[in-house]
């Protein structure tokens, strides 16, 4: 901002600063007094557009319909309250009774029998020894992994290796003879 001032020669630095501040103050005053060139005021609102007369009329009709319905309901309720003989049982009719199922007892016995059978099957399953041994599966997996490590040319990192081996995987050292045999197989293939 002041770079141009330092490059221009001046006689008195204090008077020059005072003059610049005076010019800035005049500039700010002119900015405050400036009138806008664009009209930003909202357009005038017309009363006949602001009021939706049709909607008001429909609302009034709806409210009058609701008032009329309420009056009719109140009239009917007051008539019923003033004439208690309408509430007697002889005018109301017999109370509604629902029939009972004829097969209720049979279905209950059948449900009990099925529940008992399910309980017996559950007890047999729980007391039965497993056919497959998870320990044998773990040993087989460990052996297969060891065979794979022995056959591989480079060390193998299997995700399952951490599941089966308790210790970190050992590095398999190859003899030069096994490496030469492998290279010989690649030449034939």
PDB file of C-alpha atoms in Angstrom:
ATOM      1  CA  UNK A   1       0.000   0.000   0.000  1.00  0.00           C
ATOM      2  CA  UNK A   2       2.782   2.416   0.875  1.00  0.00           C
ATOM      3  CA  UNK A   3       5.332   1.106  -1.618  1.00  0.00           C
ATOM      4  CA  UNK A   4       4.702   3.902  -4.113  1.00  0.00           C
ATOM      5  CA  UNK A   5       5.193   6.547  -1.427  1.00  0.00           C
ATOM      6  CA  UNK A   6       8.645   5.357  -0.486  1.00  0.00           C
ATOM      7  CA  UNK A   7       9.787   5.307  -4.082  1.00  0.00           C
ATOM      8  CA  UNK A   8       8.681   8.926  -4.710  1.00  0.00           C
ATOM      9  CA  UNK A   9      10.845  11.764  -3.395  1.00  0.00           C
ATOM     10  CA  UNK A  10       9.376  13.927  -0.618  1.00  0.00           C
ATOM     11  CA  UNK A  11      10.662  16.845   1.348  1.00  0.00           C
ATOM     12  CA  UNK A  12       9.083  16.299   4.752  1.00  0.00           C
ATOM     13  CA  UNK A  13       8.017  12.853   5.801  1.00  0.00           C
ATOM     14  CA  UNK A  14       5.619  14.046   8.525  1.00  0.00           C
ATOM     15  CA  UNK A  15       3.800  16.494   6.283  1.00  0.00           C
ATOM     16  CA  UNK A  16       3.531  13.847   3.561  1.00  0.00           C
ATOM     17  CA  UNK A  17       1.956  11.349   6.025  1.00  0.00           C
ATOM     18  CA  UNK A  18      -0.464  14.026   7.196  1.00  0.00           C
ATOM     19  CA  UNK A  19      -1.450  14.762   3.599  1.00  0.00           C
ATOM     20  CA  UNK A  20      -2.038  11.056   2.835  1.00  0.00           C
ATOM     21  CA  UNK A  21      -4.246  10.644   5.926  1.00  0.00           C
ATOM     22  CA  UNK A  22      -6.217  13.737   4.919  1.00  0.00           C
ATOM     23  CA  UNK A  23      -6.771  12.277   1.420  1.00  0.00           C
ATOM     24  CA  UNK A  24      -7.860   8.938   2.886  1.00  0.00           C
ATOM     25  CA  UNK A  25     -10.334  10.640   5.228  1.00  0.00           C
ATOM     26  CA  UNK A  26     -11.847  12.560   2.305  1.00  0.00           C
ATOM     27  CA  UNK A  27     -12.078   9.356   0.292  1.00  0.00           C
ATOM     28  CA  UNK A  28     -13.923   7.523   3.098  1.00  0.00           C
ATOM     29  CA  UNK A  29     -16.285  10.468   3.507  1.00  0.00           C
ATOM     30  CA  UNK A  30     -17.107  10.435  -0.210  1.00  0.00           C
ATOM     31  CA  UNK A  31     -17.721   6.671  -0.060  1.00  0.00           C
ATOM     32  CA  UNK A  32     -20.203   7.147   2.794  1.00  0.00           C
ATOM     33  CA  UNK A  33     -22.086   9.906   0.964  1.00  0.00           C
ATOM     34  CA  UNK A  34     -22.215   8.088  -2.347  1.00  0.00           C
ATOM     35  CA  UNK A  35     -25.697   7.143  -3.570  1.00  0.00           C
ATOM     36  CA  UNK A  36     -26.292   3.693  -5.083  1.00  0.00           C
ATOM     37  CA  UNK A  37     -26.679   3.420  -8.828  1.00  0.00           C
ATOM     38  CA  UNK A  38     -28.806   0.272  -8.544  1.00  0.00           C
ATOM     39  CA  UNK A  39     -32.227   0.178  -6.889  1.00  0.00           C
ATOM     40  CA  UNK A  40     -32.031  -2.617  -4.284  1.00  0.00           C
ATOM     41  CA  UNK A  41     -35.383  -1.905  -2.636  1.00  0.00           C
ATOM     42  CA  UNK A  42     -38.007  -4.659  -2.818  1.00  0.00           C
ATOM     43  CA  UNK A  43     -40.892  -4.005  -5.191  1.00  0.00           C
ATOM     44  CA  UNK A  44     -44.081  -2.588  -3.693  1.00  0.00           C
ATOM     45  CA  UNK A  45     -46.591  -5.106  -2.394  1.00  0.00           C
ATOM     46  CA  UNK A  46     -50.119  -4.764  -3.705  1.00  0.00           C
ATOM     47  CA  UNK A  47     -52.943  -5.569  -1.328  1.00  0.00           C
ATOM     48  CA  UNK A  48     -55.041  -7.476  -3.843  1.00  0.00           C
ATOM     49  CA  UNK A  49     -52.091  -9.799  -4.564  1.00  0.00           C
ATOM     50  CA  UNK A  50     -51.128 -10.283  -0.918  1.00  0.00           C
ATOM     51  CA  UNK A  51     -54.621 -11.448   0.084  1.00  0.00           C
ATOM     52  CA  UNK A  52     -55.817 -14.738  -1.333  1.00  0.00           C
ATOM     53  CA  UNK A  53     -59.547 -14.123  -1.242  1.00  0.00           C
ATOM     54  CA  UNK A  54     -60.538 -17.448  -2.797  1.00  0.00           C
ATOM     55  CA  UNK A  55     -58.571 -19.379  -0.152  1.00  0.00           C
ATOM     56  CA  UNK A  56     -60.169 -17.330   2.617  1.00  0.00           C
ATOM     57  CA  UNK A  57     -63.615 -18.049   1.204  1.00  0.00           C
ATOM     58  CA  UNK A  58     -62.907 -21.818   1.013  1.00  0.00           C
ATOM     59  CA  UNK A  59     -61.568 -21.812   4.592  1.00  0.00           C
ATOM     60  CA  UNK A  60     -64.700 -20.037   5.833  1.00  0.00           C
ATOM     61  CA  UNK A  61     -66.908 -22.586   4.068  1.00  0.00           C
ATOM     62  CA  UNK A  62     -64.925 -25.451   5.562  1.00  0.00           C
ATOM     63  CA  UNK A  63     -65.126 -23.987   9.074  1.00  0.00           C
ATOM     64  CA  UNK A  64     -68.880 -23.439   8.745  1.00  0.00           C
ATOM     65  CA  UNK A  65     -69.274 -27.101   7.605  1.00  0.00           C
ATOM     66  CA  UNK A  66     -67.279 -28.288  10.619  1.00  0.00           C
ATOM     67  CA  UNK A  67     -69.385 -26.107  12.952  1.00  0.00           C
ATOM     68  CA  UNK A  68     -72.591 -27.515  11.473  1.00  0.00           C
ATOM     69  CA  UNK A  69     -71.356 -31.133  11.861  1.00  0.00           C
ATOM     70  CA  UNK A  70     -70.331 -30.452  15.462  1.00  0.00           C
ATOM     71  CA  UNK A  71     -73.733 -28.966  16.201  1.00  0.00           C
ATOM     72  CA  UNK A  72     -75.484 -32.043  14.750  1.00  0.00           C
ATOM     73  CA  UNK A  73     -73.292 -34.407  16.778  1.00  0.00           C
ATOM     74  CA  UNK A  74     -73.905 -32.450  19.941  1.00  0.00           C
ATOM     75  CA  UNK A  75     -77.642 -32.493  19.271  1.00  0.00           C
ATOM     76  CA  UNK A  76     -77.636 -36.277  18.802  1.00  0.00           C
ATOM     77  CA  UNK A  77     -75.568 -36.831  21.948  1.00  0.00           C
ATOM     78  CA  UNK A  78     -77.846 -34.616  24.016  1.00  0.00           C
ATOM     79  CA  UNK A  79     -80.876 -36.510  22.677  1.00  0.00           C
ATOM     80  CA  UNK A  80     -79.301 -39.833  23.693  1.00  0.00           C
ATOM     81  CA  UNK A  81     -78.456 -38.497  27.158  1.00  0.00           C
ATOM     82  CA  UNK A  82     -81.975 -37.157  27.720  1.00  0.00           C
ATOM     83  CA  UNK A  83     -83.593 -40.431  26.600  1.00  0.00           C
ATOM     84  CA  UNK A  84     -81.921 -43.206  28.692  1.00  0.00           C
ATOM     85  CA  UNK A  85     -84.413 -45.896  27.594  1.00  0.00           C
ATOM     86  CA  UNK A  86     -82.448 -46.165  24.322  1.00  0.00           C
ATOM     87  CA  UNK A  87     -79.516 -47.531  26.294  1.00  0.00           C
ATOM     88  CA  UNK A  88     -81.453 -50.404  27.856  1.00  0.00           C
ATOM     89  CA  UNK A  89     -80.416 -53.955  27.001  1.00  0.00           C
ATOM     90  CA  UNK A  90     -83.691 -54.803  25.333  1.00  0.00           C
ATOM     91  CA  UNK A  91     -83.044 -52.080  22.756  1.00  0.00           C
ATOM     92  CA  UNK A  92     -79.358 -52.793  22.444  1.00  0.00           C
ATOM     93  CA  UNK A  93     -79.846 -56.484  21.719  1.00  0.00           C
ATOM     94  CA  UNK A  94     -78.043 -59.500  23.145  1.00  0.00           C
ATOM     95  CA  UNK A  95     -74.387 -59.210  24.085  1.00  0.00           C
ATOM     96  CA  UNK A  96     -72.088 -60.697  21.494  1.00  0.00           C
ATOM     97  CA  UNK A  97     -70.519 -64.010  22.523  1.00  0.00           C
ATOM     98  CA  UNK A  98     -67.852 -65.740  20.515  1.00  0.00           C
ATOM     99  CA  UNK A  99     -67.965 -69.487  20.033  1.00  0.00           C
ATOM    100  CA  UNK A 100     -65.272 -71.785  21.361  1.00  0.00           C
ATOM    101  CA  UNK A 101     -63.131 -73.926  19.129  1.00  0.00           C
ATOM    102  CA  UNK A 102     -63.934 -77.642  19.155  1.00  0.00           C
ATOM    103  CA  UNK A 103     -60.325 -78.607  18.458  1.00  0.00           C
ATOM    104  CA  UNK A 104     -58.752 -76.530  21.221  1.00  0.00           C
ATOM    105  CA  UNK A 105     -57.890 -79.465  23.478  1.00  0.00           C
ATOM    106  CA  UNK A 106     -56.545 -81.536  20.578  1.00  0.00           C
ATOM    107  CA  UNK A 107     -54.302 -78.692  19.398  1.00  0.00           C
ATOM    108  CA  UNK A 108     -53.011 -78.150  22.935  1.00  0.00           C
ATOM    109  CA  UNK A 109     -52.119 -81.866  23.301  1.00  0.00           C
ATOM    110  CA  UNK A 110     -50.446 -81.870  19.883  1.00  0.00           C
ATOM    111  CA  UNK A 111     -48.373 -78.816  20.826  1.00  0.00           C
ATOM    112  CA  UNK A 112     -47.272 -80.464  24.083  1.00  0.00           C
ATOM    113  CA  UNK A 113     -46.283 -83.651  22.230  1.00  0.00           C
ATOM    114  CA  UNK A 114     -44.210 -81.710  19.657  1.00  0.00           C
ATOM    115  CA  UNK A 115     -42.519 -79.689  22.408  1.00  0.00           C
ATOM    116  CA  UNK A 116     -41.594 -82.870  24.297  1.00  0.00           C
ATOM    117  CA  UNK A 117     -40.165 -84.468  21.136  1.00  0.00           C
ATOM    118  CA  UNK A 118     -38.099 -81.368  20.451  1.00  0.00           C
ATOM    119  CA  UNK A 119     -36.725 -81.448  24.005  1.00  0.00           C
ATOM    120  CA  UNK A 120     -35.725 -85.112  23.606  1.00  0.00           C
ATOM    121  CA  UNK A 121     -33.959 -84.399  20.305  1.00  0.00           C
ATOM    122  CA  UNK A 122     -32.131 -81.459  21.902  1.00  0.00           C
ATOM    123  CA  UNK A 123     -30.943 -83.640  24.821  1.00  0.00           C
ATOM    124  CA  UNK A 124     -29.693 -86.332  22.410  1.00  0.00           C
ATOM    125  CA  UNK A 125     -27.790 -83.739  20.336  1.00  0.00           C
ATOM    126  CA  UNK A 126     -26.189 -82.199  23.415  1.00  0.00           C
ATOM    127  CA  UNK A 127     -24.998 -85.542  24.826  1.00  0.00           C
ATOM    128  CA  UNK A 128     -23.687 -86.897  21.520  1.00  0.00           C
ATOM    129  CA  UNK A 129     -19.904 -86.881  21.012  1.00  0.00           C
ATOM    130  CA  UNK A 130     -18.782 -84.930  17.925  1.00  0.00           C
ATOM    131  CA  UNK A 131     -17.864 -86.979  14.864  1.00  0.00           C
ATOM    132  CA  UNK A 132     -15.173 -84.575  13.647  1.00  0.00           C
ATOM    133  CA  UNK A 133     -12.230 -83.654  15.825  1.00  0.00           C
ATOM    134  CA  UNK A 134     -11.175 -80.026  15.597  1.00  0.00           C
ATOM    135  CA  UNK A 135      -7.808 -80.954  17.095  1.00  0.00           C
ATOM    136  CA  UNK A 136      -7.153 -83.370  14.218  1.00  0.00           C
ATOM    137  CA  UNK A 137      -8.134 -80.631  11.750  1.00  0.00           C
ATOM    138  CA  UNK A 138      -5.695 -78.220  13.423  1.00  0.00           C
ATOM    139  CA  UNK A 139      -2.872 -80.790  13.243  1.00  0.00           C
ATOM    140  CA  UNK A 140      -3.623 -81.533   9.565  1.00  0.00           C
ATOM    141  CA  UNK A 141      -3.624 -77.843   8.735  1.00  0.00           C
ATOM    142  CA  UNK A 142      -0.300 -77.372  10.537  1.00  0.00           C
ATOM    143  CA  UNK A 143       1.234 -80.308   8.629  1.00  0.00           C
ATOM    144  CA  UNK A 144      -0.077 -79.012   5.283  1.00  0.00           C
ATOM    145  CA  UNK A 145       1.360 -75.595   6.022  1.00  0.00           C
ATOM    146  CA  UNK A 146       4.741 -77.124   6.884  1.00  0.00           C
ATOM    147  CA  UNK A 147       4.746 -79.094   3.610  1.00  0.00           C
ATOM    148  CA  UNK A 148       3.912 -75.924   1.712  1.00  0.00           C
ATOM    149  CA  UNK A 149       6.779 -74.069   3.363  1.00  0.00           C
ATOM    150  CA  UNK A 150       9.177 -76.890   2.483  1.00  0.00           C
ATOM    151  CA  UNK A 151       8.104 -76.876  -1.179  1.00  0.00           C
ATOM    152  CA  UNK A 152       8.188 -73.096  -1.653  1.00  0.00           C
ATOM    153  CA  UNK A 153      11.201 -71.328  -3.075  1.00  0.00           C
ATOM    154  CA  UNK A 154      10.596 -68.114  -1.101  1.00  0.00           C
ATOM    155  CA  UNK A 155       9.234 -67.731   2.421  1.00  0.00           C
ATOM    156  CA  UNK A 156       5.428 -67.808   2.452  1.00  0.00           C
ATOM    157  CA  UNK A 157       3.281 -65.580   4.644  1.00  0.00           C
ATOM    158  CA  UNK A 158      -0.114 -67.190   5.010  1.00  0.00           C
ATOM    159  CA  UNK A 159      -2.897 -65.470   6.905  1.00  0.00           C
ATOM    160  CA  UNK A 160      -3.776 -68.780   8.551  1.00  0.00           C
ATOM    161  CA  UNK A 161      -0.207 -69.326   9.757  1.00  0.00           C
ATOM    162  CA  UNK A 162      -0.821 -67.148  12.812  1.00  0.00           C
ATOM    163  CA  UNK A 163      -3.816 -69.265  13.751  1.00  0.00           C
ATOM    164  CA  UNK A 164      -1.993 -72.595  13.844  1.00  0.00           C
ATOM    165  CA  UNK A 165       1.550 -71.835  14.934  1.00  0.00           C
ATOM    166  CA  UNK A 166       2.200 -70.666  18.466  1.00  0.00           C
ATOM    167  CA  UNK A 167       5.753 -69.549  17.680  1.00  0.00           C
ATOM    168  CA  UNK A 168       6.837 -67.258  14.847  1.00  0.00           C
ATOM    169  CA  UNK A 169       7.247 -69.154  11.542  1.00  0.00           C
ATOM    170  CA  UNK A 170      10.689 -70.637  11.098  1.00  0.00           C
ATOM    171  CA  UNK A 171      12.687 -69.865   7.976  1.00  0.00           C
ATOM    172  CA  UNK A 172      13.355 -72.845   5.773  1.00  0.00           C
ATOM    173  CA  UNK A 173      16.890 -72.971   4.413  1.00  0.00           C
ATOM    174  CA  UNK A 174      17.351 -74.559   1.037  1.00  0.00           C
ATOM    175  CA  UNK A 175      20.288 -76.551  -0.062  1.00  0.00           C
ATOM    176  CA  UNK A 176      21.942 -75.519  -3.317  1.00  0.00           C
ATOM    177  CA  UNK A 177      21.076 -78.951  -4.734  1.00  0.00           C
ATOM    178  CA  UNK A 178      17.305 -78.405  -4.267  1.00  0.00           C
ATOM    179  CA  UNK A 179      17.606 -74.983  -5.925  1.00  0.00           C
ATOM    180  CA  UNK A 180      19.472 -76.506  -8.891  1.00  0.00           C
ATOM    181  CA  UNK A 181      16.784 -79.189  -9.263  1.00  0.00           C
ATOM    182  CA  UNK A 182      14.065 -76.505  -9.274  1.00  0.00           C
ATOM    183  CA  UNK A 183      15.912 -74.455 -11.917  1.00  0.00           C
ATOM    184  CA  UNK A 184      16.307 -77.603 -14.015  1.00  0.00           C
ATOM    185  CA  UNK A 185      12.530 -78.200 -13.854  1.00  0.00           C
ATOM    186  CA  UNK A 186      11.896 -74.627 -15.019  1.00  0.00           C
ATOM    187  CA  UNK A 187      14.150 -75.182 -18.054  1.00  0.00           C
ATOM    188  CA  UNK A 188      12.047 -78.189 -19.086  1.00  0.00           C
ATOM    189  CA  UNK A 189       8.737 -76.387 -18.468  1.00  0.00           C
TER     190      UNK A 189
END
